[in-house]
PDB file of C-alpha atoms in Angstrom:
ATOM      1  CA  MET A 294      82.449  43.473  30.144  1.00  0.00           C
ATOM      2  CA  LYS A 295      83.296  47.175  30.097  1.00  0.00           C
ATOM      3  CA  VAL A 296      81.162  49.819  28.409  1.00  0.00           C
ATOM      4  CA  PHE A 297      82.229  53.065  26.766  1.00  0.00           C
ATOM      5  CA  SER A 298      79.670  55.756  25.901  1.00  0.00           C
ATOM      6  CA  SER A 299      80.127  59.181  24.410  1.00  0.00           C
ATOM      7  CA  VAL A 300      77.898  61.930  23.027  1.00  0.00           C
ATOM      8  CA  TYR A 301      79.226  64.853  21.017  1.00  0.00           C
ATOM      9  CA  THR A 302      77.704  67.586  18.867  1.00  0.00           C
ATOM     10  CA  PHE A 303      79.360  68.486  15.575  1.00  0.00           C
ATOM     11  CA  ASP A 304      78.873  72.066  14.396  1.00  0.00           C
ATOM     12  CA  TYR A 305      77.923  70.803  10.925  1.00  0.00           C
ATOM     13  CA  SER A 306      74.652  69.758   9.318  1.00  0.00           C
ATOM     14  CA  TRP A 307      73.632  66.120   9.055  1.00  0.00           C
ATOM     15  CA  GLU A 308      74.115  66.313   5.280  1.00  0.00           C
ATOM     16  CA  GLU A 309      77.719  67.469   5.739  1.00  0.00           C
ATOM     17  CA  VAL A 310      78.467  64.875   8.421  1.00  0.00           C
ATOM     18  CA  SER A 311      76.828  61.942   6.642  1.00  0.00           C
ATOM     19  CA  SER A 312      78.678  62.625   3.383  1.00  0.00           C
ATOM     20  CA  ALA A 313      82.046  63.389   5.052  1.00  0.00           C
ATOM     21  CA  ASN A 314      81.718  60.150   6.995  1.00  0.00           C
ATOM     22  CA  TRP A 315      82.884  58.278   3.865  1.00  0.00           C
ATOM     23  CA  ARG A 316      86.085  60.359   3.895  1.00  0.00           C
ATOM     24  CA  LYS A 317      86.758  59.891   7.610  1.00  0.00           C
ATOM     25  CA  TYR A 318      89.998  57.964   6.975  1.00  0.00           C
ATOM     26  CA  CYS A 319      91.414  60.185   4.224  1.00  0.00           C
ATOM     27  CA  PRO A 320      94.681  62.182   4.203  1.00  0.00           C
ATOM     28  CA  TRP A 321      92.816  65.190   5.667  1.00  0.00           C
ATOM     29  CA  ASN A 322      92.555  63.241   8.923  1.00  0.00           C
ATOM     30  CA  ASP A 323      96.021  63.277  10.494  1.00  0.00           C
ATOM     31  CA  LYS A 324      94.624  61.500  13.582  1.00  0.00           C
ATOM     32  CA  SER A 325      93.868  58.258  11.704  1.00  0.00           C
ATOM     33  CA  THR A 326      97.299  57.371  10.371  1.00  0.00           C
ATOM     34  CA  HIS A 327      96.892  53.901  11.905  1.00  0.00           C
ATOM     35  CA  VAL A 328      94.263  53.088   9.249  1.00  0.00           C
ATOM     36  CA  ILE A 329      95.984  51.309   6.353  1.00  0.00           C
ATOM     37  CA  SER A 330      92.973  50.713   4.126  1.00  0.00           C
ATOM     38  CA  VAL A 331      89.189  50.760   3.977  1.00  0.00           C
ATOM     39  CA  ASP A 332      87.708  48.249   1.566  1.00  0.00           C
ATOM     40  CA  THR A 333      84.042  48.283   0.602  1.00  0.00           C
ATOM     41  CA  LEU A 334      82.757  44.704   0.560  1.00  0.00           C
ATOM     42  CA  SER A 335      79.171  45.455  -0.465  1.00  0.00           C
ATOM     43  CA  ARG A 336      76.823  48.379  -0.903  1.00  0.00           C
ATOM     44  CA  ASP A 337      73.131  48.366  -1.764  1.00  0.00           C
ATOM     45  CA  VAL A 338      70.009  50.471  -1.371  1.00  0.00           C
ATOM     46  CA  ASP A 339      66.791  48.909  -0.119  1.00  0.00           C
ATOM     47  CA  PRO A 340      64.202  49.952  -2.738  1.00  0.00           C
ATOM     48  CA  ALA A 341      61.378  49.892  -0.175  1.00  0.00           C
ATOM     49  CA  THR A 342      63.038  52.069   2.497  1.00  0.00           C
ATOM     50  CA  GLY A 343      65.764  53.943   0.605  1.00  0.00           C
ATOM     51  CA  ILE A 344      68.298  52.887   3.254  1.00  0.00           C
ATOM     52  CA  LEU A 345      71.872  52.538   2.021  1.00  0.00           C
ATOM     53  CA  ARG A 346      73.583  49.491   3.568  1.00  0.00           C
ATOM     54  CA  THR A 347      77.370  49.232   3.294  1.00  0.00           C
ATOM     55  CA  GLU A 348      79.794  46.604   4.556  1.00  0.00           C
ATOM     56  CA  ARG A 349      83.456  47.544   4.888  1.00  0.00           C
ATOM     57  CA  LEU A 350      86.695  45.953   6.054  1.00  0.00           C
ATOM     58  CA  ILE A 351      88.998  48.399   7.854  1.00  0.00           C
ATOM     59  CA  THR A 352      92.654  47.381   8.147  1.00  0.00           C
ATOM     60  CA  CYS A 353      94.753  49.085  10.831  1.00  0.00           C
ATOM     61  CA  ASN A 354      98.155  48.998  12.450  1.00  0.00           C
ATOM     62  CA  GLN A 355      97.668  47.271  15.791  1.00  0.00           C
ATOM     63  CA  SER A 356      97.639  49.600  18.773  1.00  0.00           C
ATOM     64  CA  ALA A 357      97.344  47.132  21.632  1.00  0.00           C
ATOM     65  CA  PRO A 358      99.490  47.816  24.697  1.00  0.00           C
ATOM     66  CA  ALA A 359     102.866  46.021  24.553  1.00  0.00           C
ATOM     67  CA  TRP A 360     102.107  43.935  27.653  1.00  0.00           C
ATOM     68  CA  VAL A 361      98.917  42.587  26.024  1.00  0.00           C
ATOM     69  CA  VAL A 362     100.781  41.680  22.827  1.00  0.00           C
ATOM     70  CA  SER A 363     103.554  39.980  24.817  1.00  0.00           C
ATOM     71  CA  LEU A 364     101.008  38.043  26.887  1.00  0.00           C
ATOM     72  CA  LEU A 365      98.662  37.029  24.077  1.00  0.00           C
ATOM     73  CA  GLY A 366     100.829  37.316  20.986  1.00  0.00           C
ATOM     74  CA  GLY A 367      99.419  38.717  17.793  1.00  0.00           C
ATOM     75  CA  ALA A 368     100.163  40.456  14.555  1.00  0.00           C
ATOM     76  CA  LYS A 369     100.866  44.135  13.984  1.00  0.00           C
ATOM     77  CA  ILE A 370      97.868  44.368  11.617  1.00  0.00           C
ATOM     78  CA  SER A 371      94.245  44.222  12.764  1.00  0.00           C
ATOM     79  CA  HIS A 372      90.931  44.063  10.926  1.00  0.00           C
ATOM     80  CA  VAL A 373      87.541  45.543  11.793  1.00  0.00           C
ATOM     81  CA  TYR A 374      84.261  44.653  10.083  1.00  0.00           C
ATOM     82  CA  GLU A 375      81.785  47.530   9.781  1.00  0.00           C
ATOM     83  CA  THR A 376      78.170  47.598   8.623  1.00  0.00           C
ATOM     84  CA  SER A 377      76.513  50.963   8.142  1.00  0.00           C
ATOM     85  CA  PHE A 378      72.976  52.074   7.430  1.00  0.00           C
ATOM     86  CA  VAL A 379      72.177  55.512   6.035  1.00  0.00           C
ATOM     87  CA  SER A 380      68.519  56.507   6.183  1.00  0.00           C
ATOM     88  CA  PRO A 381      67.996  59.765   4.282  1.00  0.00           C
ATOM     89  CA  ALA A 382      64.298  59.787   5.233  1.00  0.00           C
ATOM     90  CA  ASP A 383      65.104  59.660   8.970  1.00  0.00           C
ATOM     91  CA  LYS A 384      68.365  61.599   8.603  1.00  0.00           C
ATOM     92  CA  ARG A 385      70.203  58.914  10.525  1.00  0.00           C
ATOM     93  CA  VAL A 386      73.515  57.132   9.999  1.00  0.00           C
ATOM     94  CA  THR A 387      74.096  54.015  12.095  1.00  0.00           C
ATOM     95  CA  MET A 388      77.422  52.217  12.002  1.00  0.00           C
ATOM     96  CA  CYS A 389      78.075  48.910  13.754  1.00  0.00           C
ATOM     97  CA  SER A 390      81.577  47.476  13.935  1.00  0.00           C
ATOM     98  CA  THR A 391      83.307  44.505  15.451  1.00  0.00           C
ATOM     99  CA  ASN A 392      86.910  43.404  15.664  1.00  0.00           C
ATOM    100  CA  LEU A 393      87.967  40.387  13.611  1.00  0.00           C
ATOM    101  CA  THR A 394      91.519  40.252  14.959  1.00  0.00           C
ATOM    102  CA  TRP A 395      91.803  38.631  18.390  1.00  0.00           C
ATOM    103  CA  SER A 396      88.032  38.072  18.397  1.00  0.00           C
ATOM    104  CA  ASN A 397      88.553  34.780  20.239  1.00  0.00           C
ATOM    105  CA  ILE A 398      90.257  36.714  23.080  1.00  0.00           C
ATOM    106  CA  LEU A 399      88.638  40.143  23.046  1.00  0.00           C
ATOM    107  CA  ARG A 400      85.266  41.145  21.617  1.00  0.00           C
ATOM    108  CA  VAL A 401      84.679  44.805  20.761  1.00  0.00           C
ATOM    109  CA  ARG A 402      81.207  45.801  19.547  1.00  0.00           C
ATOM    110  CA  GLU A 403      80.773  49.469  18.665  1.00  0.00           C
ATOM    111  CA  THR A 404      77.679  51.354  17.529  1.00  0.00           C
ATOM    112  CA  VAL A 405      77.839  54.925  16.270  1.00  0.00           C
ATOM    113  CA  THR A 406      74.944  57.152  15.194  1.00  0.00           C
ATOM    114  CA  TYR A 407      74.780  60.552  13.544  1.00  0.00           C
ATOM    115  CA  GLN A 408      71.478  62.459  13.667  1.00  0.00           C
ATOM    116  CA  PRO A 409      70.457  66.117  13.455  1.00  0.00           C
ATOM    117  CA  ASP A 410      70.661  67.715  16.881  1.00  0.00           C
ATOM    118  CA  LEU A 411      67.397  69.608  16.914  1.00  0.00           C
ATOM    119  CA  THR A 412      67.968  70.986  20.412  1.00  0.00           C
ATOM    120  CA  ALA A 413      71.278  72.619  19.463  1.00  0.00           C
ATOM    121  CA  SER A 414      70.383  73.760  15.941  1.00  0.00           C
ATOM    122  CA  SER A 415      68.849  76.994  14.730  1.00  0.00           C
ATOM    123  CA  PRO A 416      67.708  78.088  11.255  1.00  0.00           C
ATOM    124  CA  GLY A 417      70.768  78.338   9.027  1.00  0.00           C
ATOM    125  CA  HIS A 418      72.977  76.745  11.696  1.00  0.00           C
ATOM    126  CA  GLU A 419      72.357  73.016  11.853  1.00  0.00           C
ATOM    127  CA  ARG A 420      74.295  70.711  14.150  1.00  0.00           C
ATOM    128  CA  THR A 421      74.674  66.930  14.285  1.00  0.00           C
ATOM    129  CA  ARG A 422      74.575  64.704  17.350  1.00  0.00           C
ATOM    130  CA  PHE A 423      77.134  61.907  17.460  1.00  0.00           C
ATOM    131  CA  THR A 424      76.512  58.991  19.819  1.00  0.00           C
ATOM    132  CA  GLN A 425      79.114  56.277  20.345  1.00  0.00           C
ATOM    133  CA  ASP A 426      78.699  53.141  22.438  1.00  0.00           C
ATOM    134  CA  ALA A 427      81.120  50.228  22.750  1.00  0.00           C
ATOM    135  CA  LYS A 428      81.013  46.984  24.689  1.00  0.00           C
ATOM    136  CA  ILE A 429      84.382  45.392  25.318  1.00  0.00           C
ATOM    137  CA  THR A 430      84.553  41.851  26.642  1.00  0.00           C
ATOM    138  CA  ALA A 431      87.678  39.806  27.371  1.00  0.00           C
ATOM    139  CA  LEU A 432      87.105  36.119  26.645  1.00  0.00           C
ATOM    140  CA  CYS A 433      90.085  34.536  28.412  1.00  0.00           C
ATOM    141  CA  GLY A 434      88.449  31.807  30.426  1.00  0.00           C
ATOM    142  CA  GLY A 435      88.766  31.785  34.210  1.00  0.00           C
ATOM    143  CA  TRP A 436      91.591  34.281  34.633  1.00  0.00           C
ATOM    144  CA  GLN A 437      89.435  37.025  36.142  1.00  0.00           C
ATOM    145  CA  LYS A 438      92.361  39.317  37.057  1.00  0.00           C
ATOM    146  CA  VAL A 439      93.850  39.074  33.559  1.00  0.00           C
ATOM    147  CA  LYS A 440      90.426  39.468  31.999  1.00  0.00           C
ATOM    148  CA  THR A 441      89.683  42.586  34.055  1.00  0.00           C
ATOM    149  CA  LYS A 442      93.112  44.080  33.281  1.00  0.00           C
ATOM    150  CA  ILE A 443      92.651  43.490  29.528  1.00  0.00           C
ATOM    151  CA  GLU A 444      89.168  45.064  29.590  1.00  0.00           C
ATOM    152  CA  GLU A 445      90.414  48.081  31.583  1.00  0.00           C
ATOM    153  CA  ALA A 446      93.376  48.630  29.237  1.00  0.00           C
ATOM    154  CA  SER A 447      91.105  48.199  26.210  1.00  0.00           C
ATOM    155  CA  ILE A 448      88.475  50.661  27.422  1.00  0.00           C
ATOM    156  CA  GLU A 449      91.193  53.221  28.235  1.00  0.00           C
ATOM    157  CA  ARG A 450      92.714  52.814  24.755  1.00  0.00           C
ATOM    158  CA  PHE A 451      89.263  52.948  23.158  1.00  0.00           C
ATOM    159  CA  SER A 452      88.501  56.205  24.983  1.00  0.00           C
ATOM    160  CA  GLU A 453      91.771  57.787  23.792  1.00  0.00           C
ATOM    161  CA  ASN A 454      91.146  56.628  20.214  1.00  0.00           C
ATOM    162  CA  ALA A 455      87.558  57.938  20.318  1.00  0.00           C
ATOM    163  CA  ARG A 456      88.783  61.404  21.312  1.00  0.00           C
ATOM    164  CA  ARG A 457      91.422  61.411  18.574  1.00  0.00           C
ATOM    165  CA  GLY A 458      88.846  60.095  16.101  1.00  0.00           C
ATOM    166  CA  ARG A 459      86.487  63.006  16.823  1.00  0.00           C
ATOM    167  CA  GLU A 460      89.345  65.496  16.468  1.00  0.00           C
ATOM    168  CA  GLY A 461      90.352  63.954  13.139  1.00  0.00           C
ATOM    169  CA  PHE A 462      86.794  63.894  11.846  1.00  0.00           C
ATOM    170  CA  GLU A 463      86.448  67.598  12.759  1.00  0.00           C
ATOM    171  CA  ALA A 464      89.427  68.268  10.446  1.00  0.00           C
ATOM    172  CA  VAL A 465      87.768  66.250   7.664  1.00  0.00           C
ATOM    173  CA  LEU A 466      84.507  68.166   8.139  1.00  0.00           C
ATOM    174  CA  GLU A 467      86.284  71.520   8.078  1.00  0.00           C
ATOM    175  CA  MET A 468      88.241  70.630   4.920  1.00  0.00           C
ATOM    176  CA  SER A 469      85.133  69.201   3.233  1.00  0.00           C
ATOM    177  CA  ARG A 470      83.165  72.386   3.923  1.00  0.00           C
ATOM    178  CA  ARG A 471      85.966  74.522   2.545  1.00  0.00           C
ATOM    179  CA  VAL A 472      86.657  72.415  -0.573  1.00  0.00           C
ATOM    180  CA  PHE A 473      83.000  71.951  -1.494  1.00  0.00           C
ATOM    181  CA  GLY A 474      82.320  75.639  -0.814  1.00  0.00           C
ATOM    182  CA  GLU A 475      85.124  76.591  -3.205  1.00  0.00           C
ATOM    183  CA  GLU A 476      83.751  74.170  -5.802  1.00  0.00           C
ATOM    184  CA  ARG A 477      80.244  75.671  -5.495  1.00  0.00           C
ATOM    185  CA  GLU A 478      81.719  79.144  -6.004  1.00  0.00           C
ATOM    186  CA  ARG A 479      83.556  77.984  -9.152  1.00  0.00           C
ATOM    187  CA  GLU A 480      80.358  76.432 -10.506  1.00  0.00           C
ATOM    188  CA  GLN A 481      78.392  79.630  -9.885  1.00  0.00           C
ATOM    189  CA  MET A 482      81.000  81.691 -11.766  1.00  0.00           C
ATOM    190  CA  LYS A 483      80.529  79.630 -14.946  1.00  0.00           C
TER     191      LYS A 483
END
């Protein structure tokens, strides 16, 4: 098993980040062109806690290295199952995802959280801490060398995708701030 961990601070409030999160794979994000569709499977609010729970299916163009595809076969389309929890009371978004494609060969478990970064924020300038952890495990029996090579290639690809994902989400956050700011101005002029 290989582990990937990353911490990043977005220069946006938790409210901005948690609402823009639903637009992460929109046309404003030119770094996520591999995402074909995001389908919401279920969404409900726990009346006791106020936590919003959402299940989504994310369909992507496969980005596995060519040597892995040639060795293991596979389709050009992959699916990821994501469950998210939004707690307005705690100001915390937690997203857990797992691959459905090739899950009998490679297991990828990712957990992402967004929370206010109280150490980096100041009045009128709130920031949000992003934490990302992934555990990647190759499940190909006794072939330790192949298993290790698949895990190493997967963690390298995951790291590259994580960087591009943050860059793309920054673009979504910037556009969201601008568009919603313009809309607020129009509303105030009425």
